[in-house]
Amino acid sequence: MSQPSGILHQGTQEERGENARLAAFVGAVAIADLVKTTLGPKGMDKILQSMSRNHDITVTNDGATILKSIYIDNPAAKVLVDISKVQDDEVGDGTTSVVVLAGEMLREAEQLVNARIHPMTIIAGFREAAEAARDVLISSAFNNVANPTRFREPKRIENARILVANTAMDADKIKIYGARVRADNMTKVADIEAAEKQKMRAKCERIISSGINCFINRQLIYNFPEEIFADAGVMAIEHADFDGIENLALVLGGEITSTFDEPDKLKLGSCKLIEEIMIGEDRLIHFSGVPLGEACTIVLRGASTHILDEAERSLHDALCVLQATVKVS
C-alpha cells in the first residue's frame, strides 16, 4: 500500500502492482461465487433485505436483480455488475451465466499471471479460444425451422389414440435433496443420473409401444420424458385435474392407467380430433368426435368476473332444474 499522491483527496489510498491485481481478482471472483449458487436446475433463490426504512424483502435467483441490490466498492467487481446489467438490457436472460463465466475466466487468468505470463498474452489467448468455441458451436448447430412437426410436439391430431394415466414422470432427475447418496467422485453421480434416465426412457417406450399418439397424465411430465414423446410424435398433456381426467377418460372410452408392463392390455380412448384452441387469452385443448357424444363443455363469457360468477350460478340452477325434469319424466 503506497502513500496517496497529490492529485487524490485526503484519506484516499492507492494500490499498485501486485496488490491492485490481487484485489481485482478477489473482488471479481467473490461476485461470481455470490451468484453461482443460483445457476442451473438446482439453483437456489437469494433472500434480499433492503436497507430502506421499510426493509423490503425480495426473493429471486435473477443475477442482475441480485447484483444491483448490493453495495460494491471493488472496481473489478463493478465491471462484472455492469456486464450483468448490459446482458439484462440487451438479451433479458443469461445475467448470471455471464458473471459466472467471467469469474471463472479471471480465476484461471490469476494462475496464468502467477506463472509470469503477460496479461496481454492471456487476453490474446482468451480471444482465440472464444473464436474457436464460436466456430465449434456454429458448426454443431442444426436448423429445424423447415420441419416444425419434427422439432415440436404436434398441436393437432386426427383419429387420436389416447392413453389416460396417473403416473409419476419425474424420475429423470437424481434425488440429491432428501436422499443419501454415497459417491467418491462426480462420475459416479453422473452414472446414477444416467441410470435414472434409462429407467424413465424404458417407461416412456412402453407407453409409446401401446400405439398411442396422445398421452394425458394427471401428474407433471418433466423435460426428459417430454422430449421422448415429442421425438415419437406423441402429444403429451400434463397436470390434468383429478375430476377432469376421470370425466375425460369416461367420454373417451378409456381407463385411467398407472402401470404399463403389458401395453397390449391397456384400454385406450379415442376421438376424431384433438387441437389446441384459444378462448380469450387462454389456451385450451379441445376434444371433438368422442365416443360418448353426450358430453360437452359450456364456455361462459362476460365483461367481468362478477358477471361470470352470476352467469355460472344461473347456469347451475338451470341445469339442476333440467336434471330434475329429466328424472321425473
Short mmCIF file of C-alpha atoms in Angstrom, two decimals:
data_model
loop_
_atom_site.label_atom_id
_atom_site.label_comp_id
_atom_site.label_asym_id
_atom_site.label_seq_id
_atom_site.Cartn_x
_atom_site.Cartn_y
_atom_site.Cartn_z
CA MET A 1 0.00 0.00 0.00
CA SER A 2 1.60 3.30 -1.08
CA GLN A 3 1.09 6.85 0.14
CA PRO A 4 -1.62 8.88 -1.63
CA SER A 5 -0.45 11.10 -4.45
CA GLY A 6 -1.00 14.84 -4.57
CA ILE A 7 -3.91 14.67 -7.05
CA LEU A 8 -6.08 12.44 -4.82
CA HIS A 9 -8.30 13.59 -1.98
CA GLN A 10 -7.02 13.43 1.57
CA GLY A 11 -7.55 9.99 3.11
CA THR A 12 -7.52 8.21 -0.26
CA GLN A 13 -5.48 5.02 -0.51
CA GLU A 14 -3.75 3.96 -3.70
CA GLU A 15 -2.88 0.40 -4.72
CA ARG A 16 -0.45 -0.56 -7.44
CA GLY A 17 1.18 -3.61 -8.98
CA GLU A 18 0.52 -6.99 -7.43
CA ASN A 19 -1.72 -5.63 -4.67
CA ALA A 20 -4.05 -3.93 -7.15
CA ARG A 21 -4.15 -7.00 -9.37
CA LEU A 22 -4.88 -9.30 -6.42
CA ALA A 23 -7.68 -7.04 -5.18
CA ALA A 24 -9.24 -7.07 -8.65
CA PHE A 25 -9.12 -10.87 -8.85
CA VAL A 26 -10.54 -11.34 -5.36
CA GLY A 27 -13.40 -8.88 -5.89
CA ALA A 28 -14.46 -10.28 -9.26
CA VAL A 29 -14.28 -13.92 -8.15
CA ALA A 30 -16.26 -13.09 -5.00
CA ILE A 31 -19.07 -11.63 -7.11
CA ALA A 32 -19.10 -14.71 -9.34
CA ASP A 33 -19.22 -17.01 -6.31
CA LEU A 34 -22.09 -14.95 -4.87
CA VAL A 35 -24.43 -15.68 -7.79
CA LYS A 36 -23.04 -19.10 -8.77
CA THR A 37 -25.40 -20.94 -6.41
CA THR A 38 -28.43 -19.53 -8.25
CA LEU A 39 -27.42 -21.08 -11.59
CA GLY A 40 -28.78 -24.28 -13.10
CA PRO A 41 -31.77 -26.56 -12.46
CA LYS A 42 -30.79 -26.98 -8.81
CA GLY A 43 -30.07 -23.28 -8.33
CA MET A 44 -31.26 -21.64 -5.13
CA ASP A 45 -33.01 -18.32 -4.56
CA LYS A 46 -31.48 -15.46 -2.57
CA ILE A 47 -33.39 -13.54 0.09
CA LEU A 48 -32.51 -9.84 -0.12
CA GLN A 49 -33.49 -7.29 2.52
CA SER A 50 -33.21 -3.63 1.59
CA MET A 51 -31.61 -1.04 3.88
CA SER A 52 -34.56 1.32 3.46
CA ARG A 53 -36.98 2.19 6.23
CA ASN A 54 -39.48 -0.42 5.06
CA HIS A 55 -36.85 -3.21 4.92
CA ASP A 56 -38.43 -4.67 1.80
CA ILE A 57 -37.82 -8.37 1.16
CA THR A 58 -37.01 -9.73 -2.32
CA VAL A 59 -36.70 -13.43 -3.15
CA THR A 60 -35.03 -14.00 -6.52
CA ASN A 61 -32.45 -16.02 -8.44
CA ASP A 62 -32.00 -13.41 -11.19
CA GLY A 63 -28.36 -12.37 -11.34
CA ALA A 64 -28.98 -8.78 -12.44
CA THR A 65 -31.52 -8.22 -9.66
CA ILE A 66 -29.15 -9.60 -7.02
CA LEU A 67 -26.11 -7.63 -8.17
CA LYS A 68 -27.87 -4.29 -8.49
CA SER A 69 -29.28 -4.71 -4.97
CA ILE A 70 -25.92 -4.93 -3.17
CA TYR A 71 -23.29 -2.30 -2.46
CA ILE A 72 -19.94 -2.90 -4.18
CA ASP A 73 -16.76 -0.84 -3.82
CA ASN A 74 -14.35 -3.09 -5.74
CA PRO A 75 -13.68 -1.74 -9.28
CA ALA A 76 -13.29 -5.18 -10.87
CA ALA A 77 -16.46 -6.40 -9.19
CA LYS A 78 -18.31 -3.35 -10.54
CA VAL A 79 -17.22 -4.33 -14.05
CA LEU A 80 -18.91 -7.73 -13.61
CA VAL A 81 -22.04 -5.99 -12.32
CA ASP A 82 -22.04 -3.77 -15.43
CA ILE A 83 -21.66 -6.88 -17.63
CA SER A 84 -24.73 -8.37 -15.97
CA LYS A 85 -26.72 -5.15 -16.48
CA VAL A 86 -25.78 -4.96 -20.17
CA GLN A 87 -26.76 -8.62 -20.64
CA ASP A 88 -30.11 -7.90 -18.98
CA ASP A 89 -30.75 -4.83 -21.16
CA GLU A 90 -29.67 -6.40 -24.46
CA VAL A 91 -30.87 -10.01 -24.08
CA GLY A 92 -33.00 -10.19 -20.96
CA ASP A 93 -31.58 -13.54 -19.81
CA GLY A 94 -28.24 -15.11 -19.02
CA THR A 95 -27.33 -12.44 -16.46
CA THR A 96 -25.96 -14.99 -14.01
CA SER A 97 -24.18 -17.05 -16.67
CA VAL A 98 -22.07 -14.16 -17.97
CA VAL A 99 -20.92 -13.25 -14.46
CA VAL A 100 -20.05 -16.85 -13.57
CA LEU A 101 -18.22 -17.34 -16.88
CA ALA A 102 -16.25 -14.11 -16.45
CA GLY A 103 -15.41 -15.05 -12.87
CA GLU A 104 -14.08 -18.47 -13.89
CA MET A 105 -12.01 -16.90 -16.67
CA LEU A 106 -10.48 -14.50 -14.15
CA ARG A 107 -9.83 -17.38 -11.76
CA GLU A 108 -7.85 -19.17 -14.49
CA ALA A 109 -6.18 -15.93 -15.54
CA GLU A 110 -4.89 -15.44 -12.00
CA GLN A 111 -2.99 -18.73 -12.23
CA LEU A 112 -1.51 -17.69 -15.56
CA VAL A 113 -0.44 -14.32 -14.13
CA ASN A 114 1.19 -16.10 -11.20
CA ALA A 115 3.08 -18.17 -13.79
CA ARG A 116 4.59 -14.88 -15.10
CA ILE A 117 2.59 -14.80 -18.33
CA HIS A 118 1.95 -11.26 -19.54
CA PRO A 119 -1.70 -10.10 -19.26
CA MET A 120 -1.82 -9.12 -22.95
CA THR A 121 -0.76 -12.65 -23.89
CA ILE A 122 -3.55 -14.05 -21.71
CA ILE A 123 -6.10 -11.72 -23.32
CA ALA A 124 -4.97 -12.74 -26.81
CA GLY A 125 -5.31 -16.41 -25.85
CA PHE A 126 -8.82 -15.86 -24.48
CA ARG A 127 -9.84 -14.14 -27.72
CA GLU A 128 -8.52 -17.00 -29.84
CA ALA A 129 -10.29 -19.51 -27.59
CA ALA A 130 -13.55 -17.55 -27.91
CA GLU A 131 -13.31 -17.61 -31.72
CA ALA A 132 -12.57 -21.34 -31.72
CA ALA A 133 -15.50 -22.05 -29.39
CA ARG A 134 -17.79 -19.91 -31.54
CA ASP A 135 -16.78 -21.80 -34.69
CA VAL A 136 -17.46 -25.15 -32.98
CA LEU A 137 -20.91 -24.00 -31.81
CA ILE A 138 -21.86 -22.76 -35.27
CA SER A 139 -20.66 -25.96 -36.95
CA SER A 140 -22.59 -28.17 -34.49
CA ALA A 141 -25.87 -26.24 -34.72
CA PHE A 142 -28.71 -27.50 -36.90
CA ASN A 143 -31.93 -25.86 -38.07
CA ASN A 144 -35.38 -27.40 -37.73
CA VAL A 145 -37.41 -24.38 -38.83
CA ALA A 146 -38.28 -26.03 -42.14
CA ASN A 147 -39.80 -29.03 -40.34
CA PRO A 148 -41.69 -27.77 -37.24
CA THR A 149 -43.65 -31.00 -36.79
CA ARG A 150 -40.42 -32.91 -36.21
CA PHE A 151 -38.97 -30.36 -33.81
CA ARG A 152 -42.10 -29.74 -31.69
CA GLU A 153 -44.96 -31.69 -30.23
CA PRO A 154 -47.99 -31.87 -32.54
CA LYS A 155 -50.70 -29.26 -31.84
CA ARG A 156 -53.40 -31.08 -33.80
CA ILE A 157 -54.10 -34.81 -34.04
CA GLU A 158 -56.77 -36.55 -36.09
CA ASN A 159 -58.11 -40.02 -35.23
CA ALA A 160 -56.38 -39.84 -31.87
CA ARG A 161 -55.49 -42.94 -29.85
CA ILE A 162 -55.30 -41.71 -26.28
CA LEU A 163 -53.81 -43.16 -23.10
CA VAL A 164 -55.08 -41.52 -19.91
CA ALA A 165 -52.73 -42.10 -16.95
CA ASN A 166 -51.98 -41.16 -13.38
CA THR A 167 -48.28 -41.88 -13.00
CA ALA A 168 -45.06 -40.15 -11.92
CA MET A 169 -42.97 -38.87 -14.83
CA ASP A 170 -40.24 -37.19 -12.80
CA ALA A 171 -37.67 -39.98 -12.35
CA ASP A 172 -35.31 -38.33 -14.84
CA LYS A 173 -33.65 -36.27 -12.09
CA ILE A 174 -31.45 -37.76 -9.43
CA LYS A 175 -32.93 -37.07 -6.00
CA ILE A 176 -29.97 -35.25 -4.45
CA TYR A 177 -32.10 -33.48 -1.85
CA GLY A 178 -33.84 -35.65 0.74
CA ALA A 179 -31.76 -38.72 -0.17
CA ARG A 180 -28.42 -40.17 0.88
CA VAL A 181 -26.03 -40.87 -1.98
CA ARG A 182 -22.50 -42.14 -1.43
CA ALA A 183 -20.12 -41.40 -4.27
CA ASP A 184 -16.43 -40.58 -4.18
CA ASN A 185 -16.43 -38.68 -7.49
CA MET A 186 -18.80 -36.86 -9.83
CA THR A 187 -18.52 -39.61 -12.44
CA LYS A 188 -20.45 -41.97 -10.20
CA VAL A 189 -23.11 -39.33 -9.58
CA ALA A 190 -23.44 -38.96 -13.36
CA ASP A 191 -23.77 -42.75 -13.67
CA ILE A 192 -26.62 -42.73 -11.13
CA GLU A 193 -28.40 -39.98 -13.04
CA ALA A 194 -27.87 -41.86 -16.33
CA ALA A 195 -29.41 -44.97 -14.77
CA GLU A 196 -32.44 -42.94 -13.65
CA LYS A 197 -32.82 -41.56 -17.17
CA GLN A 198 -32.59 -45.04 -18.66
CA LYS A 199 -35.41 -46.21 -16.37
CA MET A 200 -37.57 -43.29 -17.49
CA ARG A 201 -36.72 -43.94 -21.15
CA ALA A 202 -37.82 -47.58 -20.79
CA LYS A 203 -41.07 -46.46 -19.18
CA CYS A 204 -41.76 -43.98 -21.99
CA GLU A 205 -41.00 -46.62 -24.62
CA ARG A 206 -43.53 -48.99 -23.02
CA ILE A 207 -46.13 -46.24 -23.13
CA ILE A 208 -45.37 -45.42 -26.77
CA SER A 209 -45.42 -49.12 -27.74
CA SER A 210 -49.14 -49.26 -26.93
CA GLY A 211 -49.74 -47.47 -30.25
CA ILE A 212 -50.89 -44.11 -28.90
CA ASN A 213 -50.40 -40.68 -30.39
CA CYS A 214 -51.66 -38.74 -27.33
CA PHE A 215 -50.64 -39.22 -23.67
CA ILE A 216 -52.63 -37.47 -20.93
CA ASN A 217 -51.23 -37.57 -17.40
CA ARG A 218 -52.74 -36.29 -14.17
CA GLN A 219 -49.26 -35.53 -12.81
CA LEU A 220 -46.46 -33.42 -14.24
CA ILE A 221 -44.43 -34.60 -17.23
CA TYR A 222 -40.83 -33.44 -16.87
CA ASN A 223 -38.46 -32.35 -19.63
CA PHE A 224 -36.75 -35.65 -20.38
CA PRO A 225 -39.91 -37.79 -20.95
CA GLU A 226 -41.48 -34.86 -22.78
CA GLU A 227 -38.56 -34.89 -25.23
CA ILE A 228 -39.02 -38.64 -25.78
CA PHE A 229 -42.73 -38.21 -26.52
CA ALA A 230 -42.02 -35.30 -28.88
CA ASP A 231 -39.44 -37.36 -30.81
CA ALA A 232 -42.05 -40.13 -31.19
CA GLY A 233 -44.70 -37.66 -32.41
CA VAL A 234 -46.87 -38.18 -29.33
CA MET A 235 -48.81 -35.25 -27.92
CA ALA A 236 -48.21 -35.04 -24.15
CA ILE A 237 -50.76 -33.30 -21.91
CA GLU A 238 -49.80 -32.92 -18.26
CA HIS A 239 -51.23 -31.88 -14.90
CA ALA A 240 -54.90 -32.57 -15.63
CA ASP A 241 -57.05 -32.18 -12.52
CA PHE A 242 -58.38 -35.38 -10.97
CA ASP A 243 -62.10 -34.79 -11.59
CA GLY A 244 -61.43 -33.62 -15.12
CA ILE A 245 -59.29 -36.60 -16.04
CA GLU A 246 -61.90 -39.05 -14.71
CA ASN A 247 -64.60 -37.43 -16.84
CA LEU A 248 -62.24 -37.27 -19.82
CA ALA A 249 -61.40 -40.97 -19.58
CA LEU A 250 -65.12 -41.74 -19.42
CA VAL A 251 -66.11 -39.79 -22.54
CA LEU A 252 -63.06 -41.01 -24.49
CA GLY A 253 -63.91 -44.63 -23.75
CA GLY A 254 -60.63 -45.38 -21.97
CA GLU A 255 -59.45 -46.11 -18.45
CA ILE A 256 -57.00 -44.34 -16.16
CA THR A 257 -53.79 -46.38 -16.05
CA SER A 258 -50.89 -46.38 -13.60
CA THR A 259 -48.77 -49.34 -14.80
CA PHE A 260 -47.56 -50.12 -18.31
CA ASP A 261 -45.95 -53.56 -18.05
CA GLU A 262 -48.45 -55.03 -20.55
CA PRO A 263 -49.05 -52.36 -23.22
CA ASP A 264 -51.32 -54.61 -25.30
CA LYS A 265 -53.82 -54.87 -22.42
CA LEU A 266 -54.24 -51.13 -21.88
CA LYS A 267 -57.68 -49.72 -22.61
CA LEU A 268 -57.12 -46.70 -24.84
CA GLY A 269 -59.51 -43.86 -25.51
CA SER A 270 -60.20 -42.29 -28.87
CA CYS A 271 -61.65 -39.23 -30.56
CA LYS A 272 -61.74 -37.81 -34.07
CA LEU A 273 -59.80 -34.62 -33.39
CA ILE A 274 -57.60 -33.06 -30.70
CA GLU A 275 -56.49 -29.47 -31.22
CA GLU A 276 -55.21 -26.52 -29.22
CA ILE A 277 -57.56 -23.53 -29.39
CA MET A 278 -57.60 -20.01 -27.97
CA ILE A 279 -60.55 -18.67 -25.98
CA GLY A 280 -59.80 -15.10 -24.99
CA GLU A 281 -56.24 -15.21 -23.68
CA ASP A 282 -56.38 -18.85 -22.55
CA ARG A 283 -55.09 -21.87 -24.45
CA LEU A 284 -57.35 -24.92 -24.22
CA ILE A 285 -57.22 -28.48 -25.52
CA HIS A 286 -60.39 -29.28 -27.49
CA PHE A 287 -61.54 -32.90 -27.94
CA SER A 288 -64.19 -33.45 -30.62
CA GLY A 289 -65.81 -36.56 -32.02
CA VAL A 290 -65.65 -38.52 -28.76
CA PRO A 291 -67.36 -41.95 -28.46
CA LEU A 292 -69.81 -40.64 -25.84
CA GLY A 293 -71.16 -37.68 -27.75
CA GLU A 294 -73.42 -36.54 -24.90
CA ALA A 295 -70.52 -34.97 -23.03
CA CYS A 296 -69.93 -31.29 -23.68
CA THR A 297 -68.30 -28.20 -22.22
CA ILE A 298 -70.14 -24.92 -21.70
CA VAL A 299 -67.94 -21.83 -22.10
CA LEU A 300 -69.18 -18.71 -20.29
CA ARG A 301 -68.13 -15.23 -21.35
CA GLY A 302 -68.56 -11.97 -19.51
CA ALA A 303 -67.19 -8.47 -19.15
CA SER A 304 -66.07 -9.04 -15.56
CA THR A 305 -65.60 -11.79 -13.00
CA HIS A 306 -68.77 -10.68 -11.19
CA ILE A 307 -70.86 -11.19 -14.32
CA LEU A 308 -69.20 -14.55 -14.94
CA ASP A 309 -69.87 -15.69 -11.38
CA GLU A 310 -73.53 -14.74 -11.65
CA ALA A 311 -73.81 -16.48 -15.04
CA GLU A 312 -72.27 -19.63 -13.55
CA ARG A 313 -74.76 -19.60 -10.67
CA SER A 314 -77.68 -19.11 -13.04
CA LEU A 315 -76.45 -21.90 -15.30
CA HIS A 316 -76.07 -24.21 -12.31
CA ASP A 317 -79.68 -23.55 -11.28
CA ALA A 318 -80.91 -24.17 -14.83
CA LEU A 319 -79.01 -27.45 -15.10
CA CYS A 320 -80.38 -28.63 -11.76
CA VAL A 321 -83.94 -27.90 -12.92
CA LEU A 322 -83.27 -29.69 -16.21
CA GLN A 323 -81.82 -32.70 -14.37
CA ALA A 324 -84.86 -32.90 -12.10
CA THR A 325 -87.21 -32.64 -15.08
CA VAL A 326 -85.44 -35.46 -16.92
CA LYS A 327 -85.59 -37.69 -13.84
CA VAL A 328 -89.32 -37.08 -13.34
CA SER A 329 -90.21 -37.64 -16.97
#
